[in-house]
Amino acid sequence: MDDAQLYQPVRGDFCEEGIAGPCGLVIFGASGDLVSRKLLPALFALRARGLIPPDFYLLGFARSPFADESFRANVREDLRACCPQADSAAVADFVAACYYLQGDYARTADYAALRGRLTELDSRHRTRGHHLFYLATPPHLFGQVVRSLHQAGLITSPSDPAWTRVLVEKPFGRDLASATALDQALRQVLDESQIYRIDHYLAKDTVQNLLVFRFANAVFEPLWNRRFIDHVQITVAESIGIEERVGYFEQAGLLRDMFQNHLLQVLAMVAMEPPLSFEADKVRDERVRLFQAIRRLSPEDLDRCFVRGQYTAGEIDGRPVLGYRQEAGVAPDSRRETFVAARLFIDNWRWYGVPFYLRTGKRLPRRVSEVAIVFRQVPYSVFAPLTSAELRPNVLVMNVQPEEGVSLSLQIKSPGPHLCLATVNMDFTYREVFGHQPPDAYQRLLLDCMLGDQTLFVRHDDMEVTWSLLTPVLEAWEARGEPFPYPAGTWGPPEADRLLAEDGRAWRLAGSL
Ligand code: BG6
């Protein structure tokens, strides 16, 4: 059977899902928690759904001293924890295709050993030399790893029938200069078509649904512009703090951790122009165009349009929690932001003058991610004495998580002899309609990479333009000022409310479908 036959899509009424062809997946940094939390459950689910073929193996590579058997014991334990209902034969089958190679990322000899191991596994699992290298290591090792793979002859050319693809986890740089340098290191040995930069928000079903909703329904797109939309609110709130990631977070802060990537990508899905087709580069061209249209801010505007906050001690779900500066390992005078709110404008014909308010934070009251499209008010009220300002605008809420769904608020006449208006919601949730919530984003990412589909991955120009937009903000924050404090368990500092209040608006209560 050749590759073309293996890539036959499975067709349902409205769906098309590709089945990956044979390949070997090598995970660098295989002893990290991303593997147990995200990658193993996703790979196992893909196998269970028949989307990864039997001609597949997983090779972990890291410094920790494991042998195949001890690595397999960990994999078994992780699968038991994530998927307690899993069939034991399926677990045994999956585990049998897992291997481990201890190695030092900087040692040439270890890459020679890797090459030998891959040759042996490729033949045992009939994977035709197709390799997917997953870099789940700290970013400063990315350049080193791909250079060493290249020197070991493990990176094929894009025209070679045996493909090489490299998946890169974020953070991808910490500003424009470092992201560009990192990218150059990758692109010295890899073609752009071989690089898969992850932003897992792009792979969330509900984020992809933004495009389906807009471009597979005729009713919304005519309204999707400055004539009908008053403003847009994007909220990505988390109730967790920084967990075990103090070292990383003290370096990064929330603008780098969430805003430069997840929030801007969601914004692009809401606001981009229709792509010519759903091909990777057509979609990515439009995302980049959208980012290019975001208004650059002068240094004075930065303070008016970006608000940063840092949580102080407070309560989450009735339990007291520490403030950021009291967390173990955090400097007592740390200025790292744990909250960011911004007002952005998109200078093009569709959106000119429509504010996009974005906010994200740690230790907010609950975990909720949503996009709210707030439509304009009716121009004139025929329901005197009610004025048009008193008639509530329609709001379309796309709930990304945790209760994935869509809701549209409408004004209706409430029953009875008097003319009374009420607001009702027309809504659906994925759980009600499909009986379950959408699969984890990592399933989509891993499968798409195996299929060679880059639509949901970040292209280098996309990454450059988002960093160029935000690097001045980071520089201004490094140079002066402090984040505004907010008690844990609240919706951020009052300054974030002021951002909207000075435009005569207010944040919606996020999570109320
Ligand atoms: C990661 C961030 O990219 O996304 C984390 O580094 C954050 O800080 C996480 O908690 C949120 O992802 P999700 O899918 O749980 O919303």
PDB file of C-alpha atoms and ligand atoms in Angstrom, residues 170 200-201 204 238 240 245 248 257-258 262 362 367 401, ligand 1:
ATOM      1  CA  LYS A 170       6.249  27.544  22.923  1.00  0.00           C
ATOM      2  CA  HIS A 200      -2.559  24.913  21.045  1.00  0.00           C
ATOM      3  CA  TYR A 201      -5.381  27.478  21.077  1.00  0.00           C
ATOM      4  CA  LYS A 204      -9.144  23.939  20.010  1.00  0.00           C
ATOM      5  CA  GLU A 238      -7.812  31.047  34.578  1.00  0.00           C
ATOM      6  CA  ILE A 240      -5.054  28.642  38.661  1.00  0.00           C
ATOM      7  CA  ARG A 245       6.273  26.986  36.850  1.00  0.00           C
ATOM      8  CA  TYR A 248       9.521  30.052  33.732  1.00  0.00           C
ATOM      9  CA  ASP A 257       2.817  33.375  28.040  1.00  0.00           C
ATOM     10  CA  MET A 258      -0.740  33.938  26.809  1.00  0.00           C
ATOM     11  CA  HIS A 262      -3.248  32.488  22.320  1.00  0.00           C
ATOM     12  CA  LYS A 362      -4.183  34.037  36.391  1.00  0.00           C
ATOM     13  CA  ARG A 367     -11.602  29.238  34.152  1.00  0.00           C
ATOM     14  CA  GLN A 401     -14.110  26.584  27.307  1.00  0.00           C
TER      15      GLN A 401
HETATM   16  C1  BG6 B   1      -0.287  27.592  28.133  1.00  0.00           C
HETATM   17  C2  BG6 B   1       0.256  28.584  29.117  1.00  0.00           C
HETATM   18  O1  BG6 B   1       0.176  27.883  26.839  1.00  0.00           O
HETATM   19  O2  BG6 B   1      -1.704  27.661  28.142  1.00  0.00           O
HETATM   20  C3  BG6 B   1      -0.295  28.323  30.503  1.00  0.00           C
HETATM   21  O3  BG6 B   1       1.677  28.478  29.141  1.00  0.00           O
HETATM   22  C4  BG6 B   1      -1.799  28.255  30.486  1.00  0.00           C
HETATM   23  O4  BG6 B   1       0.130  29.327  31.414  1.00  0.00           O
HETATM   24  C5  BG6 B   1      -2.281  27.320  29.389  1.00  0.00           C
HETATM   25  O5  BG6 B   1      -2.235  27.801  31.756  1.00  0.00           O
HETATM   26  C6  BG6 B   1      -3.787  27.409  29.236  1.00  0.00           C
HETATM   27  O6  BG6 B   1      -4.222  26.438  28.312  1.00  0.00           O
HETATM   28  P1  BG6 B   1      -5.692  25.864  28.373  1.00  0.00           P
HETATM   29  O7  BG6 B   1      -5.788  24.986  27.176  1.00  0.00           O
HETATM   30  O8  BG6 B   1      -5.819  25.119  29.670  1.00  0.00           O
HETATM   31  O9  BG6 B   1      -6.616  27.045  28.335  1.00  0.00           O
END
